mmCIF file of C-alpha atoms in Angstrom:
data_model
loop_
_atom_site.group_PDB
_atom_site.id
_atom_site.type_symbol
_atom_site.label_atom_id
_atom_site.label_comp_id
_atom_site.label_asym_id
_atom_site.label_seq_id
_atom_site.Cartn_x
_atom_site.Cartn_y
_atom_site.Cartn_z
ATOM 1 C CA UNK A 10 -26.035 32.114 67.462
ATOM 2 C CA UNK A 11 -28.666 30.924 65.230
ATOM 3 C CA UNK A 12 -30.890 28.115 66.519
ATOM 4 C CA UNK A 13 -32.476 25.230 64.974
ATOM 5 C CA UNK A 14 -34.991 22.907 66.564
ATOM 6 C CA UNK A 15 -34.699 19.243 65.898
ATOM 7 C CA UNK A 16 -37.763 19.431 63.505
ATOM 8 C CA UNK A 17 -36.077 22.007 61.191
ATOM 9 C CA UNK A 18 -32.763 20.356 61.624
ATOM 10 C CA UNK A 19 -34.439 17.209 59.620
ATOM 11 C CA UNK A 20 -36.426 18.795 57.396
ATOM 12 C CA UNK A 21 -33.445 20.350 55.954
ATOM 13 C CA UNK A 22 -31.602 17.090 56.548
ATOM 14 C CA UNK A 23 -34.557 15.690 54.390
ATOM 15 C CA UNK A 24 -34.184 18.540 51.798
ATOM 16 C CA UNK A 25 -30.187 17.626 51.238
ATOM 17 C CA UNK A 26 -31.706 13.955 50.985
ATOM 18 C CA UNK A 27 -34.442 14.617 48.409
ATOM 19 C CA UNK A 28 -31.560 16.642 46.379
ATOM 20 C CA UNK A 29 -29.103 13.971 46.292
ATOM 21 C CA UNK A 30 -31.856 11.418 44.933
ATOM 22 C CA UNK A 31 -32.818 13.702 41.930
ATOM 23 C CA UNK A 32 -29.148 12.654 40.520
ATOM 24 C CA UNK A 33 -28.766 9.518 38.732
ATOM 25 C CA UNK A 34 -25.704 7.200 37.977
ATOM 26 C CA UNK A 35 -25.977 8.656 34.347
ATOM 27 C CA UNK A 36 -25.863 12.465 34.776
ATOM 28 C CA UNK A 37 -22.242 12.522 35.807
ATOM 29 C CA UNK A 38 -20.321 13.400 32.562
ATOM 30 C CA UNK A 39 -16.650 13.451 31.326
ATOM 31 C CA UNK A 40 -15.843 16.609 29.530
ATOM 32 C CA UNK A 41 -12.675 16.910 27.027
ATOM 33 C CA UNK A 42 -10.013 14.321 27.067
ATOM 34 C CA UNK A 43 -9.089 12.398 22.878
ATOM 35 C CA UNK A 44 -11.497 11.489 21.271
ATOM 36 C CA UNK A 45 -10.013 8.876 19.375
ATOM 37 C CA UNK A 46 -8.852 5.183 20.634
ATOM 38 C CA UNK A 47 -5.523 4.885 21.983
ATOM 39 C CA UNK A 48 -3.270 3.815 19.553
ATOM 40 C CA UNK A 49 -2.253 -0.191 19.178
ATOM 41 C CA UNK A 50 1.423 -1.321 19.703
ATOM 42 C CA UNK A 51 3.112 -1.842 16.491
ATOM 43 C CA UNK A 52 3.084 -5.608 15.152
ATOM 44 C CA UNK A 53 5.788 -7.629 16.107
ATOM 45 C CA UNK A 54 8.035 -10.000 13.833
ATOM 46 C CA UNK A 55 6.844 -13.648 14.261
ATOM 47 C CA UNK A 56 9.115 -15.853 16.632
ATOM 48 C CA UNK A 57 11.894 -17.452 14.149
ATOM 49 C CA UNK A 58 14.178 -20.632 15.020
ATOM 50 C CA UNK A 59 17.542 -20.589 14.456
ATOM 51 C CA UNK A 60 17.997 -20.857 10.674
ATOM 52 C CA UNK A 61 14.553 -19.941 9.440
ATOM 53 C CA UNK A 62 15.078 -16.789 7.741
ATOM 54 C CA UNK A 63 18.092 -17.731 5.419
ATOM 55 C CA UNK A 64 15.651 -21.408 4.494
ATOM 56 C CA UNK A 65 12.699 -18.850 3.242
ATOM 57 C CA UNK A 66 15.342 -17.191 1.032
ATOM 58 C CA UNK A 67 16.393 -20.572 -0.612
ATOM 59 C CA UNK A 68 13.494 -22.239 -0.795
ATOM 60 C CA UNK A 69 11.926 -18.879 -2.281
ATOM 61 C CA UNK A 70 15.168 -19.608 -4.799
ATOM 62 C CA UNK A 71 14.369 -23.035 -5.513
ATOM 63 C CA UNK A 72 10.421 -22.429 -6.038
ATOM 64 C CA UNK A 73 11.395 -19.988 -8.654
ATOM 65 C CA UNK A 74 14.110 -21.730 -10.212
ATOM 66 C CA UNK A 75 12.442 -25.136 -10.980
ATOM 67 C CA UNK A 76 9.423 -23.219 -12.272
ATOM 68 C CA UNK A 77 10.965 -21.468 -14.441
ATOM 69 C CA UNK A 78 13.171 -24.788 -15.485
ATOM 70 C CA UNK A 79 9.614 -26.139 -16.185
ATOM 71 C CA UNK A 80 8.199 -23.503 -18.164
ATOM 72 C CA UNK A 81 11.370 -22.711 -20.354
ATOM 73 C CA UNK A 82 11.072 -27.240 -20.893
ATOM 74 C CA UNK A 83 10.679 -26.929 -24.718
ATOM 75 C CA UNK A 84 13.414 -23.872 -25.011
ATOM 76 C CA UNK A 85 15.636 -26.306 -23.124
ATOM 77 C CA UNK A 86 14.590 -29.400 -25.037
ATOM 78 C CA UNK A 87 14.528 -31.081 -21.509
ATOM 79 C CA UNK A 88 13.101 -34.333 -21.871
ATOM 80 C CA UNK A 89 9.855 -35.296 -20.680
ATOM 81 C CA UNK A 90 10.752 -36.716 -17.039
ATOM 82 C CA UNK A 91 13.093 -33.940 -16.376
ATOM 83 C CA UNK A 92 10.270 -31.199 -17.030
ATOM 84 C CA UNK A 93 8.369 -33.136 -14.769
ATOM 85 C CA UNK A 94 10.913 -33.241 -12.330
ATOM 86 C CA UNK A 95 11.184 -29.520 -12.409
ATOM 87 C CA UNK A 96 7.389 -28.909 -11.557
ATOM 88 C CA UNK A 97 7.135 -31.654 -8.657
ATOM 89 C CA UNK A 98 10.443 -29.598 -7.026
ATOM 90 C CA UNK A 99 8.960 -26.141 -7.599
ATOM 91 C CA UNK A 100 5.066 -27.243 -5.926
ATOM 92 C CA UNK A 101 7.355 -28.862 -3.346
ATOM 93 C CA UNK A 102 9.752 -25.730 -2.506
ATOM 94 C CA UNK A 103 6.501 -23.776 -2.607
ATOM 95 C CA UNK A 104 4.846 -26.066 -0.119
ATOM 96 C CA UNK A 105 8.331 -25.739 2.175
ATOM 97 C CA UNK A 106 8.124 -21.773 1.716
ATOM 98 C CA UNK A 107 4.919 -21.342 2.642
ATOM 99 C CA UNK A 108 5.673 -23.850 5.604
ATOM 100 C CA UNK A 109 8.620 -21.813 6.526
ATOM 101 C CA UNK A 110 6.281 -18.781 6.608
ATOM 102 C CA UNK A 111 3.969 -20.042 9.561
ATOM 103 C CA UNK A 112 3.533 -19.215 12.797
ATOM 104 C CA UNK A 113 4.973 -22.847 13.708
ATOM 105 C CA UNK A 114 6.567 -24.318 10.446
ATOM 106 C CA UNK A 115 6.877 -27.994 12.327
ATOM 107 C CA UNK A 116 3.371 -27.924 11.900
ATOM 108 C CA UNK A 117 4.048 -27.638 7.858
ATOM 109 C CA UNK A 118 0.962 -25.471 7.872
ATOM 110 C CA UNK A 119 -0.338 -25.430 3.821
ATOM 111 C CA UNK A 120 -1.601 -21.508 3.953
ATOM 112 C CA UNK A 121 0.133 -18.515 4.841
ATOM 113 C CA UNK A 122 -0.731 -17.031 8.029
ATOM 114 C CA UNK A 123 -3.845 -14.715 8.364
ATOM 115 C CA UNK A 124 -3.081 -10.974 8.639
ATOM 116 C CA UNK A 125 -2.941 -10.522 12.549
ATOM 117 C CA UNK A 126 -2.684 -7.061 14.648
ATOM 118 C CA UNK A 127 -0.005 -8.846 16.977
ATOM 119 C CA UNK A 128 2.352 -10.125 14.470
ATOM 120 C CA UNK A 129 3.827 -8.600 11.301
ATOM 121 C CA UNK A 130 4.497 -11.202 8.343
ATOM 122 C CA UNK A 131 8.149 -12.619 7.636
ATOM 123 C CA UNK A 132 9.738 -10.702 4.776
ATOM 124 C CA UNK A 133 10.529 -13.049 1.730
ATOM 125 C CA UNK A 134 13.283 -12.120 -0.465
ATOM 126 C CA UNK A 135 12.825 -11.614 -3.852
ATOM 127 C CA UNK A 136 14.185 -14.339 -6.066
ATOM 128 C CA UNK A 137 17.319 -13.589 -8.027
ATOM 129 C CA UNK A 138 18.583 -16.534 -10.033
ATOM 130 C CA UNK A 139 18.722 -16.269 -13.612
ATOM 131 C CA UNK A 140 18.807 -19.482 -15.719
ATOM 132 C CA UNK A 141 21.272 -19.932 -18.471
ATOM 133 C CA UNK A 142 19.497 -20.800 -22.148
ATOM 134 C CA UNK A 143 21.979 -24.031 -22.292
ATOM 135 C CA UNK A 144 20.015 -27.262 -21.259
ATOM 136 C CA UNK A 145 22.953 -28.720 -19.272
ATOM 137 C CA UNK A 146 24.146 -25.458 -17.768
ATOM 138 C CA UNK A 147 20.284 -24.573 -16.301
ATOM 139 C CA UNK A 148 20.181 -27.993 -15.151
ATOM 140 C CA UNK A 149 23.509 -27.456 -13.325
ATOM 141 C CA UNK A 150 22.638 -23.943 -11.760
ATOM 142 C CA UNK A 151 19.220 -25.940 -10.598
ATOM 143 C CA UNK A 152 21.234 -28.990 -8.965
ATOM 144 C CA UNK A 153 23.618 -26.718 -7.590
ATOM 145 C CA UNK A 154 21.570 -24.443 -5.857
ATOM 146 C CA UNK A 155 19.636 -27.522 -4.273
ATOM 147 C CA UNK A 156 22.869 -28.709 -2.907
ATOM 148 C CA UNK A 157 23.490 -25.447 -1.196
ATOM 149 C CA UNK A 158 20.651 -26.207 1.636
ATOM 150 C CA UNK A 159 21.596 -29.640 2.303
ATOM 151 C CA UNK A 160 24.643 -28.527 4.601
ATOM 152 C CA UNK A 161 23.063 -25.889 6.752
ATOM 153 C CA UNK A 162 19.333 -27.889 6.904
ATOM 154 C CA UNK A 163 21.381 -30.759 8.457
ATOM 155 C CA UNK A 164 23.150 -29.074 10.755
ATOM 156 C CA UNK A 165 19.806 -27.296 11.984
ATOM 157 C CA UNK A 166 18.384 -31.015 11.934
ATOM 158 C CA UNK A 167 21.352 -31.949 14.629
ATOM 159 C CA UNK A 168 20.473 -28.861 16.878
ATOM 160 C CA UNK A 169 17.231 -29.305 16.876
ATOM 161 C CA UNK A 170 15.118 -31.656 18.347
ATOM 162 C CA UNK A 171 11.610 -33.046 18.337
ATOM 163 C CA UNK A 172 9.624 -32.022 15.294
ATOM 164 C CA UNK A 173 11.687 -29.200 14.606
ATOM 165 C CA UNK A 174 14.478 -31.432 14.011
ATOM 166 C CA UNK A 175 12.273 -33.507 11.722
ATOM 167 C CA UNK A 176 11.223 -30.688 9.800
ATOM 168 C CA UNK A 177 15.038 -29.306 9.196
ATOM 169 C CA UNK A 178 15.985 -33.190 8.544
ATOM 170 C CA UNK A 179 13.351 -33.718 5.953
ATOM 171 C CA UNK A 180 14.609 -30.509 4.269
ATOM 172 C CA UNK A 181 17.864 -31.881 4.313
ATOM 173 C CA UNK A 182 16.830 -35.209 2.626
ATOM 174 C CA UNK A 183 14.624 -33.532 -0.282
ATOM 175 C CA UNK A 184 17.041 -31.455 -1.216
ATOM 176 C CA UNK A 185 20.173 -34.235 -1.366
ATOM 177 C CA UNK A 186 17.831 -36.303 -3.248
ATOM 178 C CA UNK A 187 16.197 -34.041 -5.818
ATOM 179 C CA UNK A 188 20.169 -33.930 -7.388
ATOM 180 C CA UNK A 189 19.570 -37.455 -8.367
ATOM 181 C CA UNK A 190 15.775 -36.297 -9.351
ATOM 182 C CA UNK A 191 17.360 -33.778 -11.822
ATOM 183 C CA UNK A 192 19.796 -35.952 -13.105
ATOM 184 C CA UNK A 193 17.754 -39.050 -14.393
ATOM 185 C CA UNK A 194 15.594 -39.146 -17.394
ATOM 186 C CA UNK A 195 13.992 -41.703 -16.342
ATOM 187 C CA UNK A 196 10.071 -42.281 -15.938
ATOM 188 C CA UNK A 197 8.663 -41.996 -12.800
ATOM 189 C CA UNK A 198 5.181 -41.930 -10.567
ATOM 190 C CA UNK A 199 4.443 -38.932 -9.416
ATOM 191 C CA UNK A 200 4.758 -37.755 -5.607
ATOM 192 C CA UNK A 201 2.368 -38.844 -3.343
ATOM 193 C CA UNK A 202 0.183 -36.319 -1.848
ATOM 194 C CA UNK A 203 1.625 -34.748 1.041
ATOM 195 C CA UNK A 204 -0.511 -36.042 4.413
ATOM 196 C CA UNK A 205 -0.322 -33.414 7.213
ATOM 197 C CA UNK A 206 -0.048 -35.739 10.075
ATOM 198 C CA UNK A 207 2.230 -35.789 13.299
ATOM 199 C CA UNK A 208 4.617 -38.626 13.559
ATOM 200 C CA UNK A 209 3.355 -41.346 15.260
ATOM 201 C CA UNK A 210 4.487 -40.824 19.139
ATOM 202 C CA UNK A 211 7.441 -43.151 20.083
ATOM 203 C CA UNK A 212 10.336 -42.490 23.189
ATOM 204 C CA UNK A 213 13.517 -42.418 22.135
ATOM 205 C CA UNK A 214 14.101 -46.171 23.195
ATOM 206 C CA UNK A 215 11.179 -47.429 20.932
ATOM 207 C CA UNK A 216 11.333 -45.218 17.789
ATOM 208 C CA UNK A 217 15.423 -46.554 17.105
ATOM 209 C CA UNK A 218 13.327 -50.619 18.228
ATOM 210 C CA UNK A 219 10.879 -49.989 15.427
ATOM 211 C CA UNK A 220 13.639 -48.799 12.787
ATOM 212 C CA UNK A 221 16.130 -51.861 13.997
ATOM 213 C CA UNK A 222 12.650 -53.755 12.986
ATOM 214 C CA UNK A 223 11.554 -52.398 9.360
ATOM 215 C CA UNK A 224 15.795 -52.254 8.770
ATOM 216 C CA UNK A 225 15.803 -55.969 8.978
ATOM 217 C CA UNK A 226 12.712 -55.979 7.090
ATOM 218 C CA UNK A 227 14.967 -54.189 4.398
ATOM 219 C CA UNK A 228 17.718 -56.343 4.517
ATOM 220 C CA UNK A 229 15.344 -59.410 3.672
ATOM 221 C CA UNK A 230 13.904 -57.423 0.602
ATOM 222 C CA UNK A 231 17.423 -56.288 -0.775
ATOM 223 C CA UNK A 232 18.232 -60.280 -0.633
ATOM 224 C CA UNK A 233 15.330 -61.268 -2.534
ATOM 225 C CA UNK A 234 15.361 -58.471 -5.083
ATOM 226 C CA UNK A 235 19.079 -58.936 -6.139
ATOM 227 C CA UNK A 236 18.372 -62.100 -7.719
ATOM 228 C CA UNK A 237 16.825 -60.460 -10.054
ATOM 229 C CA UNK A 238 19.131 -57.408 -10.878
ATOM 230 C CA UNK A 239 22.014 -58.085 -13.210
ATOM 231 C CA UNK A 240 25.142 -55.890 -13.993
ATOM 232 C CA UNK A 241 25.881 -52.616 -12.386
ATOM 233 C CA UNK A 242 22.220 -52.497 -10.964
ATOM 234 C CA UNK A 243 22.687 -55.836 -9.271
ATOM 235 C CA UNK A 244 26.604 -54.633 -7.261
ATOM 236 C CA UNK A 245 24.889 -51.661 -6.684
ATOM 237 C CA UNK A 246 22.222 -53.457 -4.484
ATOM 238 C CA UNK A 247 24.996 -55.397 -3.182
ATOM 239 C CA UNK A 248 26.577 -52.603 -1.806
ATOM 240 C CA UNK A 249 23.570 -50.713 -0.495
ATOM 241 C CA UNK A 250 22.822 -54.368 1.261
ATOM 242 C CA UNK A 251 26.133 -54.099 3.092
ATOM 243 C CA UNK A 252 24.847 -50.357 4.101
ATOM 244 C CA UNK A 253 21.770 -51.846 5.757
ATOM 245 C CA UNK A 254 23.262 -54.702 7.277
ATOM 246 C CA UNK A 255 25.652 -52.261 8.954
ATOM 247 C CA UNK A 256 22.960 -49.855 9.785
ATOM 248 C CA UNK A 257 21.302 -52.877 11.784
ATOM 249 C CA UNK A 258 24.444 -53.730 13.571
ATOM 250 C CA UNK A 259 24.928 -49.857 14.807
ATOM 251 C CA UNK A 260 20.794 -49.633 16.209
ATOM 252 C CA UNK A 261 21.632 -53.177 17.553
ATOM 253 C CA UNK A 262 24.711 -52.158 19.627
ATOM 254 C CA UNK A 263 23.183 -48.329 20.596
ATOM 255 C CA UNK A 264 20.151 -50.606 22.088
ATOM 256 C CA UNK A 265 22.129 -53.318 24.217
ATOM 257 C CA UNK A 266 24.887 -50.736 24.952
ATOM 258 C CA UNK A 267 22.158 -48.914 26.857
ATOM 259 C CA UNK A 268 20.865 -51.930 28.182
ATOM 260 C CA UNK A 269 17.697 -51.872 25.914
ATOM 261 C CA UNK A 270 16.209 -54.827 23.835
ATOM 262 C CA UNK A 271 17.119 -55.235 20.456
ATOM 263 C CA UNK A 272 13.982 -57.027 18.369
ATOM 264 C CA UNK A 273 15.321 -60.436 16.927
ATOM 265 C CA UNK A 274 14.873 -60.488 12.550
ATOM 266 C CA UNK A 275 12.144 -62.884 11.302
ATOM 267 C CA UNK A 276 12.863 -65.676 9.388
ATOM 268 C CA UNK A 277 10.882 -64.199 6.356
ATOM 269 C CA UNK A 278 9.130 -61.291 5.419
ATOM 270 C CA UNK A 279 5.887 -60.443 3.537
ATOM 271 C CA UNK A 280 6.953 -58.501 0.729
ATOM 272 C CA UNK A 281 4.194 -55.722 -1.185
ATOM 273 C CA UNK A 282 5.370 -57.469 -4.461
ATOM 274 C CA UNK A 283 7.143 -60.638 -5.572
ATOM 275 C CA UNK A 284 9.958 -59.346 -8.278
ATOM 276 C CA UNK A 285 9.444 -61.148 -11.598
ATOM 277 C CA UNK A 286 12.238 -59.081 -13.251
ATOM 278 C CA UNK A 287 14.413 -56.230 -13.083
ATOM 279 C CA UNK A 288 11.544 -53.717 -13.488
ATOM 280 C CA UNK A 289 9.796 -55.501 -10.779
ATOM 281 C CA UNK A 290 13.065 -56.048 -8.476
ATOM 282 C CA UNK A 291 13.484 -52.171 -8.513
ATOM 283 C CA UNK A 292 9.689 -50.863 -7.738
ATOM 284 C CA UNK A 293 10.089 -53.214 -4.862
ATOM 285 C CA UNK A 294 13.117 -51.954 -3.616
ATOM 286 C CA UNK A 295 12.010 -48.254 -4.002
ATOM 287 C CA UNK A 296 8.532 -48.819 -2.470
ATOM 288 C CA UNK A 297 10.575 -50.308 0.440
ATOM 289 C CA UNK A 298 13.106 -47.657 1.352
ATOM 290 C CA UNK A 299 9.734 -45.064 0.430
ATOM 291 C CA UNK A 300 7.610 -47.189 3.117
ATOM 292 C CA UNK A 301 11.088 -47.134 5.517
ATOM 293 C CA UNK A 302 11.734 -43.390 6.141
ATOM 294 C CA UNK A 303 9.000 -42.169 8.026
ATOM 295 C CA UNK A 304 10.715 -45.093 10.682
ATOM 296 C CA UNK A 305 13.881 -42.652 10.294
ATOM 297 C CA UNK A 306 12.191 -39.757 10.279
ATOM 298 C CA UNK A 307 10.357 -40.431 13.686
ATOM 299 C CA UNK A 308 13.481 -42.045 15.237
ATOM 300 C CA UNK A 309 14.869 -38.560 14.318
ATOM 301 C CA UNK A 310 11.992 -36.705 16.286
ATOM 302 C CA UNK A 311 11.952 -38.407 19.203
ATOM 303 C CA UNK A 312 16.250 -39.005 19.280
ATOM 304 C CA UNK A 313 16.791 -36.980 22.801
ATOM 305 C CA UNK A 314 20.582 -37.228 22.557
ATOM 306 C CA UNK A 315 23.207 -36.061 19.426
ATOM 307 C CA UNK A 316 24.508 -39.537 18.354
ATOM 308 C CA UNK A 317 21.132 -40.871 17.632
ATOM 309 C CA UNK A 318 19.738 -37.682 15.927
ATOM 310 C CA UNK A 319 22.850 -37.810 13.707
ATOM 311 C CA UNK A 320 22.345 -41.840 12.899
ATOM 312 C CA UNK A 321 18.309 -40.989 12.418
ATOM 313 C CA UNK A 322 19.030 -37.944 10.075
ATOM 314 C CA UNK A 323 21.510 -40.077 8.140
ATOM 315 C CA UNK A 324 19.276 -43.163 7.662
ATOM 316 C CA UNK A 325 16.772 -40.940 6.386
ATOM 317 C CA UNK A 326 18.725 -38.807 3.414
ATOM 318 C CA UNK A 327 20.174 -42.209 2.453
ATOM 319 C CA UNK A 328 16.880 -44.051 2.451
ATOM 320 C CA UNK A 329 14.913 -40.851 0.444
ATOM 321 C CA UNK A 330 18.201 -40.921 -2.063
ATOM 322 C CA UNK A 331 18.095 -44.298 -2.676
ATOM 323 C CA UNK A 332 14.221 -44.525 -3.058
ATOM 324 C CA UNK A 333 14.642 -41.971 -6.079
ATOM 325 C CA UNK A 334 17.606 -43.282 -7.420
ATOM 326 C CA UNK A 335 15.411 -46.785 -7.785
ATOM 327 C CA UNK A 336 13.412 -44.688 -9.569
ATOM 328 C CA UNK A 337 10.570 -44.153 -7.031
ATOM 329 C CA UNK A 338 8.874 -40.601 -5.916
ATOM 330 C CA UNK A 339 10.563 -37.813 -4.146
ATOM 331 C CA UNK A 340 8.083 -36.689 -1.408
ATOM 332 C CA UNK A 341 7.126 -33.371 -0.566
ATOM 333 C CA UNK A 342 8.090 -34.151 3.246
ATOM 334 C CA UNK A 343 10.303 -37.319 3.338
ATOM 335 C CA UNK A 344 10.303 -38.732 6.588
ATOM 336 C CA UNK A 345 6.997 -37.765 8.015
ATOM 337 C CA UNK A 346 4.346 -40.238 7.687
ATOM 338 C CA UNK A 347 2.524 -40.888 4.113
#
């Protein structure tokens, strides 16, 4: 048996100690193992909504058509509002493309998404309309092909809800009325510039109180400006007249049937212009239903149940299709706020 006393059992205690205190933290080293970083998770396909991928196809379409409508103008012998037409549809289909394209196209972002490790960029298909060298034919293929979205954006519009449904909506409305766009040669002012603002934030009790209000507001105006139209122009107002007045009656009824207030009608309204003559009667009535559908268009964003959205969504194509064919602007987003 070997013996150690207690003064050499701590000196070599001490020894082990001393040893242990030469290391550092930063001798200890990995050997082997890659060399390289792990590799990152393949990008993923941005979230869609229901709809999305078949809009970027026709609006990519649309943005080429009505370019190419424009820049073919003399070929064509189009006449000068018609060209114009053609180039304030294709910046307008761009500007819904590129929306489309976003991470969150309700937000109608204006650039295309930054390149991002996490998300791979939607594909756009290639554009494959051909336009025929007859003036009235390539105006036909145009109008026809911006008739094909009007269907499917409403019905995304009813299924939606919120912004979402205001974005499919005003899809819908732009392109029902750029038919009548493309169709009159008639000079016109050019779009207003497209303001990327939320609509203003109403429940679904107050957005269809605020229409009822601006609807009777329209009724007033149609009355005043008719005295002024004559012939076909003047029954037409007639008849869009009868349209608003029953438009009023059906918010009226929705309110009290859901025991809600429905605002009373002035006695008169302040009008932006007083009509001196035809010209006159018809800016104001196109300035009007211009001014009335972002009211539509945020009734149709805050609508919670399917009745309302469908009233809301049809109030605002009529109201954008009527502003045009008055011979006002087509806006890039009808129904969102100007």
């Amino acid at each position: 048996m070997i013996s150690t006393d207690r003064r050499g059992f701590l000196a070599a205690a001490g020894a082990g100690i001393l040893a242990l205190t030469g290391c550092t933290v930063s001798d200890p080293r990995i050997v082997g193992g890659p060399t390289a970083p792990p590799p990152q998770p393949s990008p993923s396909p941005l979230p869609t909504i229901p709809g999305q991928q078949v809009a970027i196809g026709l609006e990519s379409e649309l943005a080429a058509s009505c370019a190419r409508l424009q820049q073919n103008a003399g070929g064509l012998q189009l006449p000068a509002p018609q060209a114009a037409a053609a180039g304030w549809l294709a910046a307008a289909h761009q500007a819904h493309l590129t929306a489309l394209l976003g991470v969150r196209p309700s937000d109608r972002p204006t650039t295309l998404p930054t390149p991002d490790a996490r998300w791979s960029p939607r594909p756009v298909p290639t554009p494959t309309v051909t336009l025929p060298t007859d003036r009235a034919a390539a105006l036909r293929v145009v109008t026809e092909l911006e008739g094909r979205g009007t269907d499917p954006y409403r019905e995304s519009a009813l299924a939606s809800s919120g912004t979402t449904a205001l974005l499919w909506g005003s899809l819908a409305a732009y392109t029902r009325a750029a038919a009548v766009l493309l169709g009159s040669t008639s000079t016109r002012p050019e779009p207003p510039a497209a303001e990327i603002r939320p609509p203003a934030s109403a429940s679904d009790v107050e957005a269809p109180q605020q229409l009822l209000r601006q609807t009777d507001a329209l009724v007033y105006g149609y009355q005043v400006a008719i005295g002024w139209l004559r012939g076909a122009e003047a029954q037409n107002a007639l008849t869009v007249l009868g349209r608003r007045r029953a438009l009023r009656d059906q918010v009226t009824a929705l309110l009290r049937d859901r025991g809600q207030q429905a605002p009373a009608a002035e006695p008169a309204y302040q009008l932006t212009a007083q009509p001196t003559d035809p010209a006159t009667a018809r800016e104001l009535l196109w300035r009007m239903e211009i001014a009335f559908a972002p009211f539509a268009g945020g009734w149709l964003a805050a609508a919670t149940q399917t009745p309302d959205r469908r009233l809301a969504q049809e109030a605002l194509e009529d109201t954008v299709q009527l502003a045009v064919g008055w011979g006002g602007p087509l806006p890039v987003w009808p129904g969102w706020p100007l």
